[in-house]
Each structure stands twice: as C-alpha cells, then as structure tokens.
PDB file of N, CA and C in Angstrom:
ATOM      1  N   MET H 297     -16.240   9.292  63.817  1.00 59.00           N
ATOM      2  CA  MET H 297     -16.420   8.849  65.168  1.00 59.00           C
ATOM      3  C   MET H 297     -15.237   9.273  66.122  1.00 59.00           C
ATOM      4  N   PRO H 298     -15.473   9.571  67.239  1.00 64.00           N
ATOM      5  CA  PRO H 298     -14.300   9.834  68.125  1.00 64.00           C
ATOM      6  C   PRO H 298     -13.480   8.608  68.325  1.00 64.00           C
ATOM      7  N   VAL H 299     -12.149   8.777  68.414  1.00 67.00           N
ATOM      8  CA  VAL H 299     -11.291   7.608  68.562  1.00 67.00           C
ATOM      9  C   VAL H 299     -11.507   7.029  69.935  1.00 67.00           C
ATOM     10  N   GLY H 300     -11.581   5.745  70.035  1.00 64.00           N
ATOM     11  CA  GLY H 300     -11.765   4.999  71.340  1.00 64.00           C
ATOM     12  C   GLY H 300     -13.055   4.635  71.691  1.00 64.00           C
ATOM     13  N   VAL H 301     -14.133   5.000  70.992  1.00 65.00           N
ATOM     14  CA  VAL H 301     -15.484   4.682  71.306  1.00 65.00           C
ATOM     15  C   VAL H 301     -15.948   3.286  70.869  1.00 65.00           C
ATOM     16  N   SER H 302     -15.101   2.729  69.871  1.00 77.00           N
ATOM     17  CA  SER H 302     -15.436   1.439  69.221  1.00 77.00           C
ATOM     18  C   SER H 302     -14.579   0.319  69.632  1.00 77.00           C
ATOM     19  N   GLY H 303     -13.885   0.480  70.784  1.00 85.00           N
ATOM     20  CA  GLY H 303     -13.039  -0.667  71.314  1.00 85.00           C
ATOM     21  C   GLY H 303     -11.702  -0.467  70.857  1.00 85.00           C
ATOM     22  N   ARG H 304     -10.928  -1.544  71.190  1.00 91.00           N
ATOM     23  CA  ARG H 304      -9.413  -1.600  71.030  1.00 91.00           C
ATOM     24  C   ARG H 304      -9.101  -2.711  70.048  1.00 91.00           C
ATOM     25  N   VAL H 305      -8.176  -2.376  69.063  1.00 95.00           N
ATOM     26  CA  VAL H 305      -7.689  -3.376  68.126  1.00 95.00           C
ATOM     27  C   VAL H 305      -6.192  -3.274  68.012  1.00 95.00           C
ATOM     28  N   ALA H 306      -5.623  -4.441  67.582  1.00 96.00           N
ATOM     29  CA  ALA H 306      -4.184  -4.558  67.483  1.00 96.00           C
ATOM     30  C   ALA H 306      -3.846  -4.509  65.921  1.00 96.00           C
ATOM     31  N   VAL H 307      -2.963  -3.476  65.470  1.00 96.00           N
ATOM     32  CA  VAL H 307      -2.609  -3.419  64.084  1.00 96.00           C
ATOM     33  C   VAL H 307      -1.235  -4.012  63.963  1.00 96.00           C
ATOM     34  N   LEU H 308      -1.187  -4.951  63.017  1.00 94.00           N
ATOM     35  CA  LEU H 308       0.085  -5.614  62.660  1.00 94.00           C
ATOM     36  C   LEU H 308       0.897  -4.750  61.784  1.00 94.00           C
ATOM     37  N   LEU H 309       2.113  -4.418  62.177  1.00 94.00           N
ATOM     38  CA  LEU H 309       3.000  -3.559  61.263  1.00 94.00           C
ATOM     39  C   LEU H 309       3.696  -4.411  60.361  1.00 94.00           C
ATOM     40  N   GLU H 310       3.013  -4.594  59.219  1.00 91.00           N
ATOM     41  CA  GLU H 310       3.598  -5.493  58.183  1.00 91.00           C
ATOM     42  C   GLU H 310       4.262  -4.740  57.041  1.00 91.00           C
ATOM     43  N   ASN H 311       3.722  -3.610  56.655  1.00 91.00           N
ATOM     44  CA  ASN H 311       4.299  -2.774  55.592  1.00 91.00           C
ATOM     45  C   ASN H 311       3.638  -1.379  55.614  1.00 91.00           C
ATOM     46  N   GLU H 312       3.964  -0.432  54.825  1.00 92.00           N
ATOM     47  CA  GLU H 312       3.491   0.919  54.830  1.00 92.00           C
ATOM     48  C   GLU H 312       2.007   0.966  54.780  1.00 92.00           C
ATOM     49  N   ASN H 313       1.260  -0.005  54.203  1.00 94.00           N
ATOM     50  CA  ASN H 313      -0.173   0.048  54.154  1.00 94.00           C
ATOM     51  C   ASN H 313      -0.657  -0.158  55.581  1.00 94.00           C
ATOM     52  N   SER H 314       0.027  -0.696  56.487  1.00 95.00           N
ATOM     53  CA  SER H 314      -0.445  -0.855  57.876  1.00 95.00           C
ATOM     54  C   SER H 314      -0.857   0.416  58.515  1.00 95.00           C
ATOM     55  N   LEU H 315      -0.125   1.478  58.209  1.00 95.00           N
ATOM     56  CA  LEU H 315      -0.444   2.790  58.675  1.00 95.00           C
ATOM     57  C   LEU H 315      -1.756   3.281  58.160  1.00 95.00           C
ATOM     58  N   VAL H 316      -2.017   3.003  56.948  1.00 96.00           N
ATOM     59  CA  VAL H 316      -3.255   3.338  56.283  1.00 96.00           C
ATOM     60  C   VAL H 316      -4.457   2.560  57.006  1.00 96.00           C
ATOM     61  N   ALA H 317      -4.255   1.273  57.220  1.00 96.00           N
ATOM     62  CA  ALA H 317      -5.197   0.386  57.943  1.00 96.00           C
ATOM     63  C   ALA H 317      -5.469   1.005  59.348  1.00 96.00           C
ATOM     64  N   ALA H 318      -4.407   1.363  60.028  1.00 96.00           N
ATOM     65  CA  ALA H 318      -4.645   1.963  61.351  1.00 96.00           C
ATOM     66  C   ALA H 318      -5.422   3.216  61.284  1.00 96.00           C
ATOM     67  N   PHE H 319      -5.050   4.093  60.386  1.00 95.00           N
ATOM     68  CA  PHE H 319      -5.799   5.419  60.192  1.00 95.00           C
ATOM     69  C   PHE H 319      -7.304   5.123  59.966  1.00 95.00           C
ATOM     70  N   LEU H 320      -7.646   4.220  59.113  1.00 95.00           N
ATOM     71  CA  LEU H 320      -9.043   3.885  58.869  1.00 95.00           C
ATOM     72  C   LEU H 320      -9.781   3.314  60.015  1.00 95.00           C
ATOM     73  N   MET H 321      -9.097   2.536  60.770  1.00 94.00           N
ATOM     74  CA  MET H 321      -9.732   2.049  62.062  1.00 94.00           C
ATOM     75  C   MET H 321      -9.907   3.172  63.004  1.00 94.00           C
ATOM     76  N   MET H 322      -8.929   4.005  63.217  1.00 93.00           N
ATOM     77  CA  MET H 322      -9.075   5.167  64.011  1.00 93.00           C
ATOM     78  C   MET H 322     -10.343   6.025  63.563  1.00 93.00           C
ATOM     79  N   LYS H 323     -10.489   6.181  62.287  1.00 90.00           N
ATOM     80  CA  LYS H 323     -11.585   6.915  61.728  1.00 90.00           C
ATOM     81  C   LYS H 323     -12.894   6.291  62.169  1.00 90.00           C
ATOM     82  N   ARG H 324     -12.907   5.000  62.223  1.00 90.00           N
ATOM     83  CA  ARG H 324     -14.063   4.204  62.720  1.00 90.00           C
ATOM     84  C   ARG H 324     -14.305   4.152  64.178  1.00 90.00           C
ATOM     85  N   GLY H 325     -13.475   4.906  64.904  1.00 90.00           N
ATOM     86  CA  GLY H 325     -13.683   4.987  66.375  1.00 90.00           C
ATOM     87  C   GLY H 325     -12.809   4.006  67.151  1.00 90.00           C
ATOM     88  N   CYS H 326     -11.969   3.265  66.539  1.00 92.00           N
ATOM     89  CA  CYS H 326     -11.226   2.283  67.347  1.00 92.00           C
ATOM     90  C   CYS H 326     -10.000   2.879  67.952  1.00 92.00           C
ATOM     91  N   LYS H 327      -9.677   2.365  69.144  1.00 93.00           N
ATOM     92  CA  LYS H 327      -8.340   2.747  69.806  1.00 93.00           C
ATOM     93  C   LYS H 327      -7.402   1.715  69.349  1.00 93.00           C
ATOM     94  N   VAL H 328      -6.220   2.082  68.901  1.00 95.00           N
ATOM     95  CA  VAL H 328      -5.318   1.069  68.237  1.00 95.00           C
ATOM     96  C   VAL H 328      -4.036   0.914  69.026  1.00 95.00           C
ATOM     97  N   CYS H 329      -3.492  -0.246  69.071  1.00 95.00           N
ATOM     98  CA  CYS H 329      -2.146  -0.449  69.465  1.00 95.00           C
ATOM     99  C   CYS H 329      -1.426  -1.191  68.375  1.00 95.00           C
ATOM    100  N   PHE H 330      -0.252  -1.170  68.348  1.00 96.00           N
ATOM    101  CA  PHE H 330       0.635  -1.760  67.220  1.00 96.00           C
ATOM    102  C   PHE H 330       1.448  -2.890  67.699  1.00 96.00           C
ATOM    103  N   VAL H 331       1.529  -3.886  66.894  1.00 95.00           N
ATOM    104  CA  VAL H 331       2.333  -5.111  67.045  1.00 95.00           C
ATOM    105  C   VAL H 331       3.497  -5.076  66.142  1.00 95.00           C
ATOM    106  N   LYS H 332       4.682  -5.100  66.701  1.00 92.00           N
ATOM    107  CA  LYS H 332       5.986  -4.875  65.935  1.00 92.00           C
ATOM    108  C   LYS H 332       6.092  -5.847  64.892  1.00 92.00           C
ATOM    109  N   GLY H 333       6.530  -5.387  63.783  1.00 88.00           N
ATOM    110  CA  GLY H 333       6.835  -6.236  62.618  1.00 88.00           C
ATOM    111  C   GLY H 333       8.005  -5.442  62.007  1.00 88.00           C
ATOM    112  N   LYS H 334       7.614  -4.644  60.918  1.00 84.00           N
ATOM    113  CA  LYS H 334       8.592  -3.774  60.342  1.00 84.00           C
ATOM    114  C   LYS H 334       8.640  -2.415  60.997  1.00 84.00           C
ATOM    115  N   ASP H 335       9.755  -1.724  60.920  1.00 87.00           N
ATOM    116  CA  ASP H 335       9.922  -0.417  61.468  1.00 87.00           C
ATOM    117  C   ASP H 335       9.242   0.578  60.541  1.00 87.00           C
ATOM    118  N   LEU H 336       8.133   1.048  60.983  1.00 88.00           N
ATOM    119  CA  LEU H 336       7.384   2.140  60.295  1.00 88.00           C
ATOM    120  C   LEU H 336       7.289   3.431  61.028  1.00 88.00           C
ATOM    121  N   GLU H 337       6.916   4.529  60.311  1.00 89.00           N
ATOM    122  CA  GLU H 337       6.917   5.793  60.941  1.00 89.00           C
ATOM    123  C   GLU H 337       5.461   6.012  61.600  1.00 89.00           C
ATOM    124  N   ILE H 338       5.354   5.196  62.635  1.00 89.00           N
ATOM    125  CA  ILE H 338       3.960   5.323  63.353  1.00 89.00           C
ATOM    126  C   ILE H 338       3.714   6.642  63.940  1.00 89.00           C
ATOM    127  N   GLU H 339       4.749   7.309  64.282  1.00 90.00           N
ATOM    128  CA  GLU H 339       4.636   8.703  64.840  1.00 90.00           C
ATOM    129  C   GLU H 339       3.885   9.715  63.926  1.00 90.00           C
ATOM    130  N   LYS H 340       3.807   9.333  62.613  1.00 91.00           N
ATOM    131  CA  LYS H 340       3.073  10.130  61.686  1.00 91.00           C
ATOM    132  C   LYS H 340       1.576  10.147  61.942  1.00 91.00           C
ATOM    133  N   LEU H 341       1.122   9.121  62.732  1.00 92.00           N
ATOM    134  CA  LEU H 341      -0.316   8.985  63.109  1.00 92.00           C
ATOM    135  C   LEU H 341      -0.724   9.866  64.353  1.00 92.00           C
ATOM    136  N   GLU H 342       0.374  10.332  65.023  1.00 90.00           N
ATOM    137  CA  GLU H 342       0.135  11.073  66.303  1.00 90.00           C
ATOM    138  C   GLU H 342      -0.843  12.341  66.045  1.00 90.00           C
ATOM    139  N   LYS H 343      -0.763  12.914  64.931  1.00 90.00           N
ATOM    140  CA  LYS H 343      -1.586  14.091  64.768  1.00 90.00           C
ATOM    141  C   LYS H 343      -3.057  13.749  64.607  1.00 90.00           C
ATOM    142  N   PHE H 344      -3.377  12.419  64.354  1.00 90.00           N
ATOM    143  CA  PHE H 344      -4.750  11.984  64.220  1.00 90.00           C
ATOM    144  C   PHE H 344      -5.213  11.188  65.444  1.00 90.00           C
ATOM    145  N   TYR H 345      -4.336  10.948  66.393  1.00 90.00           N
ATOM    146  CA  TYR H 345      -4.580  10.051  67.520  1.00 90.00           C
ATOM    147  C   TYR H 345      -4.478  10.688  68.823  1.00 90.00           C
ATOM    148  N   PRO H 346      -5.426  10.846  69.639  1.00 89.00           N
ATOM    149  CA  PRO H 346      -5.367  11.655  70.947  1.00 89.00           C
ATOM    150  C   PRO H 346      -4.713  10.809  72.086  1.00 89.00           C
ATOM    151  N   TYR H 347      -4.425   9.664  71.813  1.00 90.00           N
ATOM    152  CA  TYR H 347      -3.771   8.823  72.949  1.00 90.00           C
ATOM    153  C   TYR H 347      -2.283   8.597  72.737  1.00 90.00           C
ATOM    154  N   GLU H 348      -1.521   8.079  73.662  1.00 91.00           N
ATOM    155  CA  GLU H 348      -0.188   7.761  73.529  1.00 91.00           C
ATOM    156  C   GLU H 348      -0.194   6.373  72.618  1.00 91.00           C
ATOM    157  N   ILE H 349       0.798   6.400  71.679  1.00 92.00           N
ATOM    158  CA  ILE H 349       0.830   5.257  70.825  1.00 92.00           C
ATOM    159  C   ILE H 349       1.588   4.212  71.556  1.00 92.00           C
ATOM    160  N   GLU H 350       0.917   2.989  71.489  1.00 94.00           N
ATOM    161  CA  GLU H 350       1.434   1.813  72.205  1.00 94.00           C
ATOM    162  C   GLU H 350       1.913   0.739  71.177  1.00 94.00           C
ATOM    163  N   VAL H 351       3.161   0.231  71.428  1.00 95.00           N
ATOM    164  CA  VAL H 351       3.712  -0.723  70.525  1.00 95.00           C
ATOM    165  C   VAL H 351       4.179  -1.918  71.391  1.00 95.00           C
ATOM    166  N   TYR H 352       3.688  -3.086  70.861  1.00 96.00           N
ATOM    167  CA  TYR H 352       3.982  -4.366  71.598  1.00 96.00           C
ATOM    168  C   TYR H 352       4.749  -5.355  70.690  1.00 96.00           C
ATOM    169  N   ASP H 353       5.407  -6.348  71.384  1.00 95.00           N
ATOM    170  CA  ASP H 353       6.110  -7.411  70.624  1.00 95.00           C
ATOM    171  C   ASP H 353       5.185  -8.409  70.121  1.00 95.00           C
ATOM    172  N   LYS H 354       4.034  -8.578  70.836  1.00 94.00           N
ATOM    173  CA  LYS H 354       3.013  -9.523  70.379  1.00 94.00           C
ATOM    174  C   LYS H 354       1.629  -8.952  70.702  1.00 94.00           C
ATOM    175  N   ILE H 355       0.601  -9.612  70.210  1.00 93.00           N
ATOM    176  CA  ILE H 355      -0.721  -9.141  70.528  1.00 93.00           C
ATOM    177  C   ILE H 355      -1.027  -9.191  71.951  1.00 93.00           C
ATOM    178  N   PRO H 356      -1.451  -8.076  72.517  1.00 93.00           N
ATOM    179  CA  PRO H 356      -1.735  -8.023  74.027  1.00 93.00           C
ATOM    180  C   PRO H 356      -2.914  -8.896  74.375  1.00 93.00           C
ATOM    181  N   GLU H 357      -2.932  -9.378  75.655  1.00 92.00           N
ATOM    182  CA  GLU H 357      -3.930 -10.146  76.144  1.00 92.00           C
ATOM    183  C   GLU H 357      -5.232  -9.240  76.201  1.00 92.00           C
ATOM    184  N   GLY H 358      -6.323  -9.918  75.985  1.00 92.00           N
ATOM    185  CA  GLY H 358      -7.655  -9.173  75.982  1.00 92.00           C
ATOM    186  C   GLY H 358      -8.006  -8.537  74.692  1.00 92.00           C
ATOM    187  N   ILE H 359      -7.091  -8.521  73.708  1.00 93.00           N
ATOM    188  CA  ILE H 359      -7.540  -7.881  72.409  1.00 93.00           C
ATOM    189  C   ILE H 359      -7.988  -9.028  71.580  1.00 93.00           C
ATOM    190  N   GLY H 360      -9.244  -8.952  71.066  1.00 91.00           N
ATOM    191  CA  GLY H 360      -9.797 -10.041  70.211  1.00 91.00           C
ATOM    192  C   GLY H 360      -9.768  -9.763  68.771  1.00 91.00           C
ATOM    193  N   VAL H 361      -9.445  -8.460  68.418  1.00 93.00           N
ATOM    194  CA  VAL H 361      -9.477  -8.074  66.993  1.00 93.00           C
ATOM    195  C   VAL H 361      -8.104  -7.610  66.502  1.00 93.00           C
ATOM    196  N   VAL H 362      -7.736  -8.162  65.377  1.00 94.00           N
ATOM    197  CA  VAL H 362      -6.450  -7.883  64.792  1.00 94.00           C
ATOM    198  C   VAL H 362      -6.749  -7.266  63.446  1.00 94.00           C
ATOM    199  N   VAL H 363      -5.992  -6.125  63.137  1.00 95.00           N
ATOM    200  CA  VAL H 363      -6.029  -5.488  61.832  1.00 95.00           C
ATOM    201  C   VAL H 363      -4.823  -5.703  61.012  1.00 95.00           C
ATOM    202  N   ASN H 364      -5.005  -6.126  59.762  1.00 91.00           N
ATOM    203  CA  ASN H 364      -3.846  -6.315  58.850  1.00 91.00           C
ATOM    204  C   ASN H 364      -4.037  -5.443  57.692  1.00 91.00           C
ATOM    205  N   SER H 365      -2.971  -5.399  56.817  1.00 90.00           N
ATOM    206  CA  SER H 365      -2.946  -4.488  55.735  1.00 90.00           C
ATOM    207  C   SER H 365      -3.254  -5.141  54.372  1.00 90.00           C
ATOM    208  N   GLU H 366      -3.868  -6.288  54.399  1.00 88.00           N
ATOM    209  CA  GLU H 366      -4.180  -7.017  53.061  1.00 88.00           C
ATOM    210  C   GLU H 366      -5.149  -6.210  52.245  1.00 88.00           C
ATOM    211  N   THR H 367      -4.960  -6.279  50.905  1.00 83.00           N
ATOM    212  CA  THR H 367      -5.840  -5.805  49.961  1.00 83.00           C
ATOM    213  C   THR H 367      -6.376  -6.963  49.087  1.00 83.00           C
ATOM    214  N   LEU H 368      -7.159  -6.726  48.119  1.00 69.00           N
ATOM    215  CA  LEU H 368      -7.609  -7.805  47.294  1.00 69.00           C
ATOM    216  C   LEU H 368      -6.459  -8.518  46.534  1.00 69.00           C
ATOM    217  N   GLU H 369      -5.439  -7.729  46.220  1.00 70.00           N
ATOM    218  CA  GLU H 369      -4.304  -8.252  45.503  1.00 70.00           C
ATOM    219  C   GLU H 369      -3.509  -9.246  46.280  1.00 70.00           C
ATOM    220  N   ASN H 370      -3.491  -9.110  47.678  1.00 68.00           N
ATOM    221  CA  ASN H 370      -2.704 -10.100  48.468  1.00 68.00           C
ATOM    222  C   ASN H 370      -3.499 -10.640  49.583  1.00 68.00           C
ATOM    223  N   PHE H 371      -4.779 -10.811  49.273  1.00 63.00           N
ATOM    224  CA  PHE H 371      -5.730 -11.462  50.295  1.00 63.00           C
ATOM    225  C   PHE H 371      -5.416 -12.880  50.618  1.00 63.00           C
ATOM    226  N   SER H 372      -5.463 -13.292  51.817  1.00 65.00           N
ATOM    227  CA  SER H 372      -5.113 -14.704  52.161  1.00 65.00           C
ATOM    228  C   SER H 372      -6.056 -15.150  53.276  1.00 65.00           C
ATOM    229  N   GLU H 373      -5.990 -16.398  53.588  1.00 67.00           N
ATOM    230  CA  GLU H 373      -6.770 -17.024  54.582  1.00 67.00           C
ATOM    231  C   GLU H 373      -6.283 -16.550  55.974  1.00 67.00           C
ATOM    232  N   ASN H 374      -7.240 -16.396  56.931  1.00 65.00           N
ATOM    233  CA  ASN H 374      -6.905 -16.053  58.261  1.00 65.00           C
ATOM    234  C   ASN H 374      -6.023 -17.098  58.939  1.00 65.00           C
ATOM    235  N   LYS H 375      -4.803 -16.673  59.489  1.00 67.00           N
ATOM    236  CA  LYS H 375      -3.948 -17.657  60.188  1.00 67.00           C
ATOM    237  C   LYS H 375      -4.249 -17.678  61.576  1.00 67.00           C
ATOM    238  N   GLN H 376      -4.776 -16.640  62.130  1.00 65.00           N
ATOM    239  CA  GLN H 376      -5.156 -16.526  63.574  1.00 65.00           C
ATOM    240  C   GLN H 376      -6.636 -16.895  63.834  1.00 65.00           C
ATOM    241  N   LYS H 377      -6.831 -18.138  64.177  1.00 69.00           N
ATOM    242  CA  LYS H 377      -8.152 -18.754  64.260  1.00 69.00           C
ATOM    243  C   LYS H 377      -8.875 -18.201  65.613  1.00 69.00           C
ATOM    244  N   ASP H 378      -8.103 -17.705  66.600  1.00 78.00           N
ATOM    245  CA  ASP H 378      -8.691 -17.342  67.845  1.00 78.00           C
ATOM    246  C   ASP H 378      -8.937 -15.808  67.875  1.00 78.00           C
ATOM    247  N   LYS H 379      -8.739 -15.088  66.753  1.00 85.00           N
ATOM    248  CA  LYS H 379      -8.951 -13.658  66.739  1.00 85.00           C
ATOM    249  C   LYS H 379      -9.858 -13.344  65.505  1.00 85.00           C
ATOM    250  N   ILE H 380     -10.602 -12.219  65.710  1.00 86.00           N
ATOM    251  CA  ILE H 380     -11.320 -11.627  64.514  1.00 86.00           C
ATOM    252  C   ILE H 380     -10.255 -10.857  63.814  1.00 86.00           C
ATOM    253  N   ILE H 381     -10.337 -10.938  62.422  1.00 89.00           N
ATOM    254  CA  ILE H 381      -9.364 -10.189  61.586  1.00 89.00           C
ATOM    255  C   ILE H 381     -10.041  -9.208  60.849  1.00 89.00           C
ATOM    256  N   PHE H 382      -9.682  -7.958  60.937  1.00 92.00           N
ATOM    257  CA  PHE H 382     -10.256  -6.900  60.116  1.00 92.00           C
ATOM    258  C   PHE H 382      -9.234  -6.576  59.003  1.00 92.00           C
ATOM    259  N   LYS H 383      -9.758  -6.394  57.808  1.00 93.00           N
ATOM    260  CA  LYS H 383      -8.899  -6.088  56.648  1.00 93.00           C
ATOM    261  C   LYS H 383      -9.542  -4.855  56.003  1.00 93.00           C
ATOM    262  N   PRO H 384      -9.235  -3.706  56.557  1.00 94.00           N
ATOM    263  CA  PRO H 384      -9.911  -2.488  56.073  1.00 94.00           C
ATOM    264  C   PRO H 384      -9.527  -1.959  54.660  1.00 94.00           C
ATOM    265  N   LEU H 385      -8.469  -2.487  54.154  1.00 94.00           N
ATOM    266  CA  LEU H 385      -7.987  -2.001  52.766  1.00 94.00           C
ATOM    267  C   LEU H 385      -8.575  -2.916  51.680  1.00 94.00           C
ATOM    268  N   THR H 386      -9.250  -3.908  51.995  1.00 91.00           N
ATOM    269  CA  THR H 386      -9.710  -4.835  50.963  1.00 91.00           C
ATOM    270  C   THR H 386     -10.505  -4.170  49.809  1.00 91.00           C
ATOM    271  N   GLY H 387     -11.381  -3.253  50.190  1.00 89.00           N
ATOM    272  CA  GLY H 387     -12.201  -2.574  49.141  1.00 89.00           C
ATOM    273  C   GLY H 387     -11.619  -1.300  48.529  1.00 89.00           C
ATOM    274  N   PHE H 388     -10.375  -0.990  48.786  1.00 92.00           N
ATOM    275  CA  PHE H 388      -9.812   0.238  48.215  1.00 92.00           C
ATOM    276  C   PHE H 388      -8.866  -0.050  47.003  1.00 92.00           C
ATOM    277  N   LYS H 389      -8.994   0.844  46.120  1.00 92.00           N
ATOM    278  CA  LYS H 389      -8.084   0.817  44.909  1.00 92.00           C
ATOM    279  C   LYS H 389      -6.669   1.405  45.365  1.00 92.00           C
ATOM    280  N   LYS H 390      -5.710   1.015  44.637  1.00 92.00           N
ATOM    281  CA  LYS H 390      -4.308   1.438  44.910  1.00 92.00           C
ATOM    282  C   LYS H 390      -4.205   2.925  45.022  1.00 92.00           C
ATOM    283  N   GLU H 391      -4.860   3.611  44.089  1.00 94.00           N
ATOM    284  CA  GLU H 391      -4.895   5.083  44.087  1.00 94.00           C
ATOM    285  C   GLU H 391      -5.406   5.705  45.360  1.00 94.00           C
ATOM    286  N   LYS H 392      -6.446   5.102  45.839  1.00 95.00           N
ATOM    287  CA  LYS H 392      -7.058   5.634  47.120  1.00 95.00           C
ATOM    288  C   LYS H 392      -6.109   5.424  48.334  1.00 95.00           C
ATOM    289  N   ILE H 393      -5.447   4.235  48.340  1.00 94.00           N
ATOM    290  CA  ILE H 393      -4.549   3.869  49.404  1.00 94.00           C
ATOM    291  C   ILE H 393      -3.316   4.883  49.300  1.00 94.00           C
ATOM    292  N   LYS H 394      -2.804   5.232  48.193  1.00 94.00           N
ATOM    293  CA  LYS H 394      -1.749   6.157  48.034  1.00 94.00           C
ATOM    294  C   LYS H 394      -2.180   7.488  48.434  1.00 94.00           C
ATOM    295  N   GLU H 395      -3.428   7.947  48.187  1.00 95.00           N
ATOM    296  CA  GLU H 395      -3.951   9.278  48.574  1.00 95.00           C
ATOM    297  C   GLU H 395      -3.939   9.366  50.130  1.00 95.00           C
ATOM    298  N   ILE H 396      -4.407   8.237  50.777  1.00 94.00           N
ATOM    299  CA  ILE H 396      -4.486   8.306  52.245  1.00 94.00           C
ATOM    300  C   ILE H 396      -3.071   8.290  52.888  1.00 94.00           C
ATOM    301  N   LYS H 397      -2.147   7.565  52.214  1.00 93.00           N
ATOM    302  CA  LYS H 397      -0.768   7.499  52.659  1.00 93.00           C
ATOM    303  C   LYS H 397      -0.173   8.952  52.574  1.00 93.00           C
ATOM    304  N   SER H 398      -0.386   9.708  51.485  1.00 93.00           N
ATOM    305  CA  SER H 398       0.067  11.094  51.359  1.00 93.00           C
ATOM    306  C   SER H 398      -0.579  11.959  52.376  1.00 93.00           C
ATOM    307  N   LEU H 399      -1.713  11.752  52.765  1.00 92.00           N
ATOM    308  CA  LEU H 399      -2.463  12.511  53.908  1.00 92.00           C
ATOM    309  C   LEU H 399      -1.621  12.242  55.229  1.00 92.00           C
ATOM    310  N   ILE H 400      -1.317  10.999  55.466  1.00 92.00           N
ATOM    311  CA  ILE H 400      -0.658  10.617  56.690  1.00 92.00           C
ATOM    312  C   ILE H 400       0.761  11.198  56.778  1.00 92.00           C
ATOM    313  N   ARG H 401       1.474  11.215  55.609  1.00 88.00           N
ATOM    314  CA  ARG H 401       2.769  11.709  55.605  1.00 88.00           C
ATOM    315  C   ARG H 401       2.928  13.169  55.780  1.00 88.00           C
ATOM    316  N   LYS H 402       1.855  13.903  55.451  1.00 84.00           N
ATOM    317  CA  LYS H 402       1.983  15.377  55.618  1.00 84.00           C
ATOM    318  C   LYS H 402       2.094  15.729  56.998  1.00 84.00           C
ATOM    319  N   THR H 403       3.058  16.665  57.260  1.00 59.00           N
ATOM    320  CA  THR H 403       3.272  17.122  58.652  1.00 59.00           C
ATOM    321  C   THR H 403       2.969  18.577  58.809  1.00 59.00           C
TER     322      THR H 403
END
C-alpha cells in the first residue's frame, strides 16, 4: 500500500526492533511519526518513506494509535488505556525480524 493512506501512527523508539515495527506499519500504508526513547538510526528508514521523518518528545495530540516493538517473547499488558496499541512484531520469528533489520540497514 502507498505510505500515508492508512492514517497516522506514533512509533515508540524502544529498541532496534522499533525500526522494524515502523517499517512494517509503513508497508501497511501508515504514515509514521516517532516518539523519542532510545537514539536509533531512524534515518535508515528514509529510503522507504516519502515524507519528512517527524520525531516528538511525547505522543502528539490527535494520534490514537501507538506502535511498539513487542514480540511474543516480551509481550506485556497495554499501559496506555486511552490509545490503541499495535504490536506488529508479535507474529514474527527472531530470524524474520533479523532479516528485515538487515534490509533496513542496507544503504
């Protein structure tokens, strides 16, 4: 799907898997913005993303969907009761996540 046709989501920058989660949401047509957490190389996503990358200190007003990097191995209860939480890595094996990470890292 073209990026941006499925609405806007906020991706929490928790760990390197956050980039994979953002990549998968972009593939599903979501426009993403990032919420600061850890310093990650989000510029690696620029080649897949036709918009300017936006980084915020907190979840921007008006965004009702938050994306995190949880997998089945570190799955937890939703802490944000006022937001919808997407966990796009939940169904992926470690090997597939590593494969997507290497695709993102290629320049």
